[in-house]
XYZ file of C-alpha atoms in Angstrom:
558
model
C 268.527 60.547 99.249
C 265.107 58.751 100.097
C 262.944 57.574 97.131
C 259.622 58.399 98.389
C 258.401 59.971 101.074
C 255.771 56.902 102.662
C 253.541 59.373 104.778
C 254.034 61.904 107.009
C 254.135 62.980 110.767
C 254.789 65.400 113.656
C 257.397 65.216 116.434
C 259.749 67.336 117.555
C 258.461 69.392 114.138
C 260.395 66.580 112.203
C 258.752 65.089 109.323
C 259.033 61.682 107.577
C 262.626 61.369 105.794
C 263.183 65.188 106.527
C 266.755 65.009 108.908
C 266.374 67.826 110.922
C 264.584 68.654 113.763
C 263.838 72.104 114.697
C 266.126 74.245 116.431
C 263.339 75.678 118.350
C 262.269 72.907 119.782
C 265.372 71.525 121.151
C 266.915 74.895 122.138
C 264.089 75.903 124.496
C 264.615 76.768 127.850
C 263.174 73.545 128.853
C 263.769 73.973 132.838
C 261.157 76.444 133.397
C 259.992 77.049 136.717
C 256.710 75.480 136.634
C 254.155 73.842 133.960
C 250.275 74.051 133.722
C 248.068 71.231 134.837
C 247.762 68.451 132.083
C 244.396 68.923 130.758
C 242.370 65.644 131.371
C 242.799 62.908 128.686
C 241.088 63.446 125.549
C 239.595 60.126 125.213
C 239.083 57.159 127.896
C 236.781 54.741 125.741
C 236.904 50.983 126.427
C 240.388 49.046 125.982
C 240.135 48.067 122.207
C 240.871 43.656 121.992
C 243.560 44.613 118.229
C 246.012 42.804 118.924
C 249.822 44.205 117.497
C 253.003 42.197 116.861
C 255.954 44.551 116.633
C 259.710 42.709 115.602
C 262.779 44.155 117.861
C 266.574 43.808 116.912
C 267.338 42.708 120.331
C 266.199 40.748 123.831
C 265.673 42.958 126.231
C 268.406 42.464 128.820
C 266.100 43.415 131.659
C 262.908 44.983 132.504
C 263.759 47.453 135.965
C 264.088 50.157 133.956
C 266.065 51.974 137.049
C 268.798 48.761 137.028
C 269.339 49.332 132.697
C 270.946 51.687 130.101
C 269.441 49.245 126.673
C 267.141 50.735 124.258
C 265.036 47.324 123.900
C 264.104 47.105 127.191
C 262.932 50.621 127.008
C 261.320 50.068 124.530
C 259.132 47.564 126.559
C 259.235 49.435 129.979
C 258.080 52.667 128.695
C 254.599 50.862 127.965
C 254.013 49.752 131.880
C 255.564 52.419 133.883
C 255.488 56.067 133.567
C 257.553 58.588 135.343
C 256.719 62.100 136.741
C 257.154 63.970 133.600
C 257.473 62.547 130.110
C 258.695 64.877 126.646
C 256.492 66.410 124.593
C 256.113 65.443 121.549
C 256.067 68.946 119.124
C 258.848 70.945 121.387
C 260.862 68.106 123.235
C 260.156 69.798 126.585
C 259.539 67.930 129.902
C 255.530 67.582 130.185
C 253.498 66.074 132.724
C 252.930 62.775 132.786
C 252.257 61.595 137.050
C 253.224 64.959 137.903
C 250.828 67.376 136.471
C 252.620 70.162 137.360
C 256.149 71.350 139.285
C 257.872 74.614 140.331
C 261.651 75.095 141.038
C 262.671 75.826 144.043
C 265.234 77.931 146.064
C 266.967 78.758 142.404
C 267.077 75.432 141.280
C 268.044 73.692 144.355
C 264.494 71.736 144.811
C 261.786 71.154 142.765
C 258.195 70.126 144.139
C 255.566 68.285 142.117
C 252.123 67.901 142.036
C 250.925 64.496 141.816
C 247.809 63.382 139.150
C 245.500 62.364 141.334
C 242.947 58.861 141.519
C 245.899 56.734 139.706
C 246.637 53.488 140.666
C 249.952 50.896 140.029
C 248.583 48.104 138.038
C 248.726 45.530 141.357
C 245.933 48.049 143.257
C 248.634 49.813 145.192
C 247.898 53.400 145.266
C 250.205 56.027 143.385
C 250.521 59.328 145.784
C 253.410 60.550 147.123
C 255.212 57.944 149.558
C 255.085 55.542 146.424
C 257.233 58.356 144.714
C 259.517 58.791 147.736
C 259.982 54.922 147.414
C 261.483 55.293 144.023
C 263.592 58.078 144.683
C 264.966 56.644 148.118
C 265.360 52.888 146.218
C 267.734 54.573 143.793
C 269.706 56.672 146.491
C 270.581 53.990 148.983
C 270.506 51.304 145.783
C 273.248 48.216 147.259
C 276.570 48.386 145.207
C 275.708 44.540 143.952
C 272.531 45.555 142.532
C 274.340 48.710 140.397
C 275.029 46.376 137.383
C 277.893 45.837 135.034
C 279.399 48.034 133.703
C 279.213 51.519 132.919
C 277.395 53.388 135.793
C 273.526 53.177 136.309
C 271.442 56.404 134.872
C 270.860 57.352 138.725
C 274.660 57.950 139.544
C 274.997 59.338 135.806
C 272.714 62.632 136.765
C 273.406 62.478 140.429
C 276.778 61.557 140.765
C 276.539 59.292 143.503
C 274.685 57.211 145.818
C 273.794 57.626 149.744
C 277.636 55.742 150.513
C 278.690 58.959 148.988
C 276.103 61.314 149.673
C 278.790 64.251 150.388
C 279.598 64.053 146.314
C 275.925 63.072 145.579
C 273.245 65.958 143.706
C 270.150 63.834 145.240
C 269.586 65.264 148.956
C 265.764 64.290 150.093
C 262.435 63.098 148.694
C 259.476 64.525 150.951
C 256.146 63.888 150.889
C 254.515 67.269 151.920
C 251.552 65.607 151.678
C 250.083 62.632 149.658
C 249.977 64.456 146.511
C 252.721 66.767 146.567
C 256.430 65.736 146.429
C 259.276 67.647 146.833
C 262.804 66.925 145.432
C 265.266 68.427 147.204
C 269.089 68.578 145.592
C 272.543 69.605 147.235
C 273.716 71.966 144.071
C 271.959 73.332 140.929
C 271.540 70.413 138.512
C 270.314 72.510 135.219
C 269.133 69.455 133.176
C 266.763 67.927 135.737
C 263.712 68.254 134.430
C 264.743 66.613 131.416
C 266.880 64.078 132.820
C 263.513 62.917 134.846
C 261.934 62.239 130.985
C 264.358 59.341 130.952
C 262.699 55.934 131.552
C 264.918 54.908 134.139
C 262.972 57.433 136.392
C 259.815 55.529 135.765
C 257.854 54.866 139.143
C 257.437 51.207 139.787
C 255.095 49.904 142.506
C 256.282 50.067 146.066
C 254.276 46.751 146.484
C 255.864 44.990 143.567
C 259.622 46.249 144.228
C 258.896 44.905 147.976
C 257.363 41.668 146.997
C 259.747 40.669 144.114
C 263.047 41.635 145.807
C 264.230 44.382 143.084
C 267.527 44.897 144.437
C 268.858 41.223 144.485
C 270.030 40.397 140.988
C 269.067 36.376 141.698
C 268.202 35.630 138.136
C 270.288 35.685 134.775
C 268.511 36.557 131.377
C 271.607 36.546 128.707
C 274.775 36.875 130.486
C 273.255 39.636 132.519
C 271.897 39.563 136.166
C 268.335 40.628 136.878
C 265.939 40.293 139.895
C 262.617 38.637 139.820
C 261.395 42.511 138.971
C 263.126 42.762 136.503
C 261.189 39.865 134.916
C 257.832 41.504 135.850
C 257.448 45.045 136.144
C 254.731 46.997 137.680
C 253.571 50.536 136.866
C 251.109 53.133 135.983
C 251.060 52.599 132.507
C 248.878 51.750 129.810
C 250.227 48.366 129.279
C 250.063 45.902 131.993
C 253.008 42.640 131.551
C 252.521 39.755 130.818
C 255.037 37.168 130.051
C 258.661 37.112 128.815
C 259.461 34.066 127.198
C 262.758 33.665 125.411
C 262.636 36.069 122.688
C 258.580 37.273 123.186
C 257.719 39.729 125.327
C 253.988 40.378 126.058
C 251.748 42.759 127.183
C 248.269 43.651 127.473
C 246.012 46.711 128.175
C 245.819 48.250 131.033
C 241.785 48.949 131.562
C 242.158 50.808 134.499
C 244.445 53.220 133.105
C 244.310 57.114 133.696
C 245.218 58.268 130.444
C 243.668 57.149 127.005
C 243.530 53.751 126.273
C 244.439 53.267 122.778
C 243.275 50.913 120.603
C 245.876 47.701 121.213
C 244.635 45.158 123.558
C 247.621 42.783 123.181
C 250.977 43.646 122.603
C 253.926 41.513 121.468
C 257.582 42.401 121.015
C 259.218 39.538 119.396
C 262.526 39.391 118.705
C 264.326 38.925 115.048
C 268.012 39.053 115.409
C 268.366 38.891 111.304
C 267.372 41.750 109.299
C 266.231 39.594 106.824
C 264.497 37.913 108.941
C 262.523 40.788 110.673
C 261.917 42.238 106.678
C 260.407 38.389 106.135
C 258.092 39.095 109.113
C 256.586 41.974 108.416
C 255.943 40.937 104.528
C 254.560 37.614 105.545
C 251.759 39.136 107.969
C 253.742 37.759 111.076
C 253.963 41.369 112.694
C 252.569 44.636 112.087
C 256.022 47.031 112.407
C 259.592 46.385 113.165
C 262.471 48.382 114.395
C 265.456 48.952 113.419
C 265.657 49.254 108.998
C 269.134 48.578 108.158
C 270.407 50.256 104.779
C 270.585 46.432 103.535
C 266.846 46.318 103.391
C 265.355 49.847 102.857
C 265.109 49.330 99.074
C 262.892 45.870 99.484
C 260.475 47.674 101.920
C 260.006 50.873 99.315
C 260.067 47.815 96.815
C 256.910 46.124 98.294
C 254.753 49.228 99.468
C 255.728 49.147 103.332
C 255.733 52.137 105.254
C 259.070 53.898 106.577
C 258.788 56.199 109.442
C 262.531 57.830 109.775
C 263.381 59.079 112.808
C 265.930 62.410 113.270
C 269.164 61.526 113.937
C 269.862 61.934 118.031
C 272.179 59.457 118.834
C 276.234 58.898 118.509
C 277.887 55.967 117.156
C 281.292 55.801 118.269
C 284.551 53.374 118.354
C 285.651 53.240 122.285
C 289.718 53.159 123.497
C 289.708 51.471 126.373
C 292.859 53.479 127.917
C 293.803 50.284 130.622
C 295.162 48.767 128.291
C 298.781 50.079 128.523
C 299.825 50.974 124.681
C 296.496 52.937 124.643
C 297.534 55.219 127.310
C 299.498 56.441 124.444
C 297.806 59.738 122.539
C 299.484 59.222 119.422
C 298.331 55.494 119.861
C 294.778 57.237 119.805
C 295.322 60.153 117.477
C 296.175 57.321 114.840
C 293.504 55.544 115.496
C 290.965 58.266 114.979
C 292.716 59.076 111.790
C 292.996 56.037 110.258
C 289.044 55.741 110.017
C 287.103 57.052 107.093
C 283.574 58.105 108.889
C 282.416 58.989 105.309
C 282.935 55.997 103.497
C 281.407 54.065 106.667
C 278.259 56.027 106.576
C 277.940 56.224 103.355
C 278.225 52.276 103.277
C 276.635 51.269 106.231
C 274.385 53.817 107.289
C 270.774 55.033 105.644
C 270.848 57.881 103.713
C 271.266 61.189 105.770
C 273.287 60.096 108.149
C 276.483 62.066 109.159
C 279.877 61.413 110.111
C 281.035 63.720 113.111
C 284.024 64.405 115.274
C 282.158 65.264 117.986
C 280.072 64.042 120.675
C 277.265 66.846 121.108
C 275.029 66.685 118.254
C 274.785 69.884 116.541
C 270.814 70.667 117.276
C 272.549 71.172 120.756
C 273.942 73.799 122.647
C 277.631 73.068 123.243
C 278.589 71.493 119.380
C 281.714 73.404 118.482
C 281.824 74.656 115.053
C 285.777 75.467 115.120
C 286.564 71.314 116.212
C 287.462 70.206 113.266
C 288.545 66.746 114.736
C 291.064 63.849 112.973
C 290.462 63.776 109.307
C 291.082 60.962 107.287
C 294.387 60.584 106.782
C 296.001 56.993 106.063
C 299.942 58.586 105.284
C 299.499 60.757 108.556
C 298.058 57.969 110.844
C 301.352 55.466 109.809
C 303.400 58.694 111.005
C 301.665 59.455 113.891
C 301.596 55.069 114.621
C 305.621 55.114 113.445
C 306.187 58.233 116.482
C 304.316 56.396 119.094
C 305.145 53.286 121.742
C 303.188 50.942 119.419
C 305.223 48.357 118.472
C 302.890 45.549 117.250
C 301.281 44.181 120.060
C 297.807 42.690 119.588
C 294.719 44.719 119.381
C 291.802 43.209 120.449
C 288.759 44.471 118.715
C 285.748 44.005 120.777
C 282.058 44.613 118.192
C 278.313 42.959 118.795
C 277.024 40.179 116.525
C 273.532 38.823 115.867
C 271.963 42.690 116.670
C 270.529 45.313 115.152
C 271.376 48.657 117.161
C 269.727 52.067 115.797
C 273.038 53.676 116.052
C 274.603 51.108 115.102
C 272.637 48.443 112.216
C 275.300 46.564 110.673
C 277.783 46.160 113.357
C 279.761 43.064 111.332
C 279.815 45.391 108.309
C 281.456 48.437 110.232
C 283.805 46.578 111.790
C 285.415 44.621 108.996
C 285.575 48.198 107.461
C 287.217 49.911 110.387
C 289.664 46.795 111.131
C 290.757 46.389 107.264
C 291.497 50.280 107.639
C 293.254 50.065 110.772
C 295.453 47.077 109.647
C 296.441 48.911 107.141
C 298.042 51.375 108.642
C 299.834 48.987 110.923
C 297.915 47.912 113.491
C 297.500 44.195 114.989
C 293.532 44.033 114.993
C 292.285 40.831 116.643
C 288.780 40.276 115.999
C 286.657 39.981 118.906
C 282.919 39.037 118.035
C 281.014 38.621 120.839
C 277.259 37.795 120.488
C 274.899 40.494 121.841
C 273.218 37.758 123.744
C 276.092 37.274 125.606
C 276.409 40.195 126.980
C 277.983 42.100 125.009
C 277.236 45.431 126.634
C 278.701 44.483 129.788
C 281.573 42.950 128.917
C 282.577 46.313 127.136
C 281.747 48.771 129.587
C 283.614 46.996 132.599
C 287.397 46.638 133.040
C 288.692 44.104 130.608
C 290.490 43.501 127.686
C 288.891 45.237 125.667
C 291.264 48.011 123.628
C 288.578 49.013 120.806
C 285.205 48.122 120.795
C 282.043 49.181 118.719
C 279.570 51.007 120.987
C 276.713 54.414 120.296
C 274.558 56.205 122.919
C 271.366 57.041 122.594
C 269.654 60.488 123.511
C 267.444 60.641 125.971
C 266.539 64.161 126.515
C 267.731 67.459 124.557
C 271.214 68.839 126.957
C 273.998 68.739 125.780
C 275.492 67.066 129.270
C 273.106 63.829 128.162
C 275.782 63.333 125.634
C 278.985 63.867 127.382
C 278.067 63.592 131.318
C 277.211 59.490 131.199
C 280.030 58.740 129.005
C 282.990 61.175 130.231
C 281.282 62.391 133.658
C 283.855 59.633 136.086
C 286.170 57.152 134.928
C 284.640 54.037 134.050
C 285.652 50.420 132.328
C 284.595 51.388 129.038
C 287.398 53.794 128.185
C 289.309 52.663 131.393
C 290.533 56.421 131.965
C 290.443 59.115 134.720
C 290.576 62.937 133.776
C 289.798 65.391 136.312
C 289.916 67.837 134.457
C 287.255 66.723 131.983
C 285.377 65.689 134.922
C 285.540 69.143 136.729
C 284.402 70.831 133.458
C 281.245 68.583 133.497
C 280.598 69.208 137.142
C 281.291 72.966 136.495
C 278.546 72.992 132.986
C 275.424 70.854 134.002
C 275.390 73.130 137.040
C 275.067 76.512 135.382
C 271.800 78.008 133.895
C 271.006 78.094 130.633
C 272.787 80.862 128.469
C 276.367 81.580 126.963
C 278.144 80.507 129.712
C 277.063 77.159 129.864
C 277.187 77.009 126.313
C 280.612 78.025 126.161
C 281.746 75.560 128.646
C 280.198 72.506 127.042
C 281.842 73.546 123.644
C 285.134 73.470 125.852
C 284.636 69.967 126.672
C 283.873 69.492 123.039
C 286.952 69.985 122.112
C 288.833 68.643 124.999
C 287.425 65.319 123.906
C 288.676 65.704 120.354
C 292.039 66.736 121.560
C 292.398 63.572 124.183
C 290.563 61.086 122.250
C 289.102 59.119 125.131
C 286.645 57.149 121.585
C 286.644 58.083 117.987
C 283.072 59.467 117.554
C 282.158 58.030 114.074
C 278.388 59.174 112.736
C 275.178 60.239 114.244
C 272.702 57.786 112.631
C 269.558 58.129 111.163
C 267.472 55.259 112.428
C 263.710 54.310 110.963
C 260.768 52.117 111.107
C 258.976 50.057 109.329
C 255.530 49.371 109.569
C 252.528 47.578 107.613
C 249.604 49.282 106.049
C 247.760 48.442 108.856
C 249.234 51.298 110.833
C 247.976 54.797 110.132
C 250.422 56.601 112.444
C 253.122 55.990 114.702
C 254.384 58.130 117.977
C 258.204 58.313 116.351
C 260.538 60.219 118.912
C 263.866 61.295 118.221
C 264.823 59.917 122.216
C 262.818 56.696 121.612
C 260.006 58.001 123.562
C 257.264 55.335 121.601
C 254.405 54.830 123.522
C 251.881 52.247 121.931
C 248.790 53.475 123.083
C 249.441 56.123 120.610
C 249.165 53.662 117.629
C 246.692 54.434 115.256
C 245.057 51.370 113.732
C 243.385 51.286 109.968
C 239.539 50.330 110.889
């Protein structure tokens, strides 16, 4: 357990080293027909000139928010651009952010939304309803070179596919009905789509600025990965306008025109710290204000030396992905052994902070759809050599595939959990070859696409609280990562994010629970408790459960 609670804080209804957020608040109805106006912002004083260094894990591997699926440059888009509706911070239901209100449509088959009016994109464009339209029509017809590496962009992940497939696509039509109305209109019942439009990839850059900069050709490379000359300088609606991105620095700075309050940061640097030692260095030497994530390695030196630790709950999956292309994978007993060879609770227990728990499953259990009767593959070394010695393993080489020089929040020691899994695979008879591949490098790329991959360390975060965020991105189509093609796991998704709320749809995403557990497509290990650590200087912190950290929110110690 925790030593000391540092101080304390509302989200979700979680408090500070308390691992459990309320059921209420992530079992609501959240796709309710239609919200109240946002009441006008509570404060719009002057842009305050503090300025705030905060220490990151990891670069950013690009900053279009709609061309990325990495926490860190969330982390750093979610301060410039805003989408229609962001999450509320008490219940974890969509609220308005650019829309300030919506209703659903022809039983959930369109959605319109009114528009916040007298908001502009920090280059002077105007925000109304074409500039949404934009967005929404930029995503649909997006070119197949400028849909990344990898597994499959956020768009396709909710909407299936893009206009060169419309007939198997959710996303019909975005309408203007006039400049500050929108209306969405969707070719079959997509039940998470309020919350799915929380996610910052839905953030609504400027029309001028996507125009101007070229968004969709991926011209420039920023480690290993291919980005356009947007992606380098976004443009939004948000409180923080960018600034510059050099190497491991990214910068921004107020925006003073912005509609909502202003907070007290003027400038705003995310620097990058690779090290955990090194970011635990920064923060005690004065060098930055907060850093994210604490690895277990260090949380004793910060309660040590008086820092504050702001734990978020745990909504996120750490898991070990079988990459199914490569032939003896195709094997399930190949798999079965595999997920029974590992022993989740030494690795969380070891690598992990405190709190943290080792699963079977993919749906956390704050969700609808977590199966109580999956029991999953327990830790069984005799069994596992059985199940290896009645397979079509015969020794080939495993190549193990895990990130080095990072610091993920599900995942904070990746070297650590590795050797661990590897030494307990080996010996059970498996040829692991090590594969360390620098998260710099691309790491998350080279293990989502076809490749060589046969195990490799990965986690997804949640972004919004339905169960199909869990499951639909990761099992939804066949992808590279686990290099596999079930239709009928696929069907059963189709079938559950389209039915409403209730037993039903319960029921069916606790069937694709445990069809997961029975195919083993990845070994889900833990779902991690991340945290952050911040100086004295802060007096509170927006912590989210889906990352949702805006800085303008910071509270500063006068």
């Amino acid at each position: 357990m925790f030593k000391t609670a540092v101080f304390k804080t509302t989200l979700f209804k979680t408090t500070v080293f308390k691992t459990t957020v309320a059921l209420l608040a992530l079992s609501l109805p959240l796709s309710a027909c239609t919200a109240q106006p946002a009441p006008a912002p509570s404060s719009n004083t002057p842009v305050a000139s503090a300025t705030f260094n905060f220490g990151t894990g990891a670069v950013p591997l690009g900053l279009d928010p709609a061309l990325e699926s990495d926490s860190e440059s969330f982390r750093v888009t979610r301060q410039v651009l805003e989408g229609l509706v962001t999450v509320d911070a008490t219940t974890g239901a969509p609220a308005p952010s650019l829309a300030t209100s919506w209703q659903e449509l022809q039983d959930g088959l369109a959605y319109s939304f009114k528009l916040r009016p007298n908001v502009s994109f920090q280059d002077g464009t105007p925000f109304d309803a074409a500039a949404v339209c934009t967005n929404f029509n930029r995503w649909f017809t997006l070119p197949p070179a400028a849909r990344g590496e990898g597994n499959d962009l956020t768009f396709k992940q909710v909407f299936k596919a893009y206009s060169d497939d419309a007939k198997n696509s959710l996303f019909k039509s975005c309408t203007a009905t006039s400049t500050s109305e929108v209306r969405i209109d969707l070719t079959g019942r997509l039940t998470g789509f309020l919350q799915a439009m929380t996610m910052p990839s839905f953030a609504i850059s400027s029309p001028t600025a996507l125009s101007s900069m070229s968004a969709n050709n991926l011209t420039r490379t920023v480690t290993g990965h291919n980005i356009s000359a947007y992606g380098q300088h976004p443009v939004g609606t948000g409180p923080f306008t960018f600034v510059s991105w050099e190497g491991g620095t990214v910068t921004l700075s107020a925006n003073r025109d912005y509609w909502g309050t202003k907070g007290e940061i003027g400038l705003l640097h995310f620097i990058t710290y690779d090290q955990p030692q090194a970011r635990l260095q920064a923060l005690e030497d004065g060098k930055i204000d907060g850093y994210d994530p604490v690895t277990p390695g260090n949380f004793d030196a910060l309660v040590k030396s008086g820092e504050q630790i702001l734990q978020r709950d745990p909504f996120s999956v750490m898991y070990l992905g079988i990459n199914q292309a490569v032939p003896v994978m195709a094997d399930l007993k190949v798999r079965q052994a595999i997920a029974t060879a590992i022993d989740k609770e030494t690795l969380v227990k070891q690598f992990f902070i405190d709190g943290t728990q080792a699963t079977s499953q993919f749906i956390p259990p704050k969700l609808s759809g977590f199966n109580n009767a999956v029991a999953g593959y327990s830790y069984d070394q005799d069994k596992a050599r059985k199940l290896l010695a009645e397979s079509s393993y015969r020794g080939e080489e495993i190549k193990f595939y895990y990130p080095t020089n990072v610091t993920r929040t599900y995942l904070p020691t990746p070297e650590k959990v590795y050797a661990e899994i590897g030494r307990e695979l080996t010996a059970v008879g498996f040829n692991i070859k090590p594969m360390p591949v620098d998260w710099a490098d691309n790491y998350l790329g080279k293990v989502t696409s076809p490749g060589d991959h046969a195990l490799a360390l990965m986690g997804w975060n949640g972004s919004y609280a339905d169960p199909d965020n869990f499951v639909g991105p990761l099992f939804g189509t066949a992808n590279g990562e686990f290099g596999s093609n079930d239709p009928q796991l696929i069907s059963k998704i189709d079938r559950a994010r389209s039915l409403p709320d209730g037993p039903d749809r319960n029921a069916a995403y606790q069937s694709i629970n445990t069809q997961i557990v029975q195919t083993v497509p990845a070994v889900p290990i833990a779902f991690p408790i991340s945290a952050v650590a911040l100086s004295s200087r802060v007096v509170s912190y927006p912590v989210s459960p889906v990352l949702n950290e805006v800085f303008n929110q910071i509270k500063l110690a006068q």
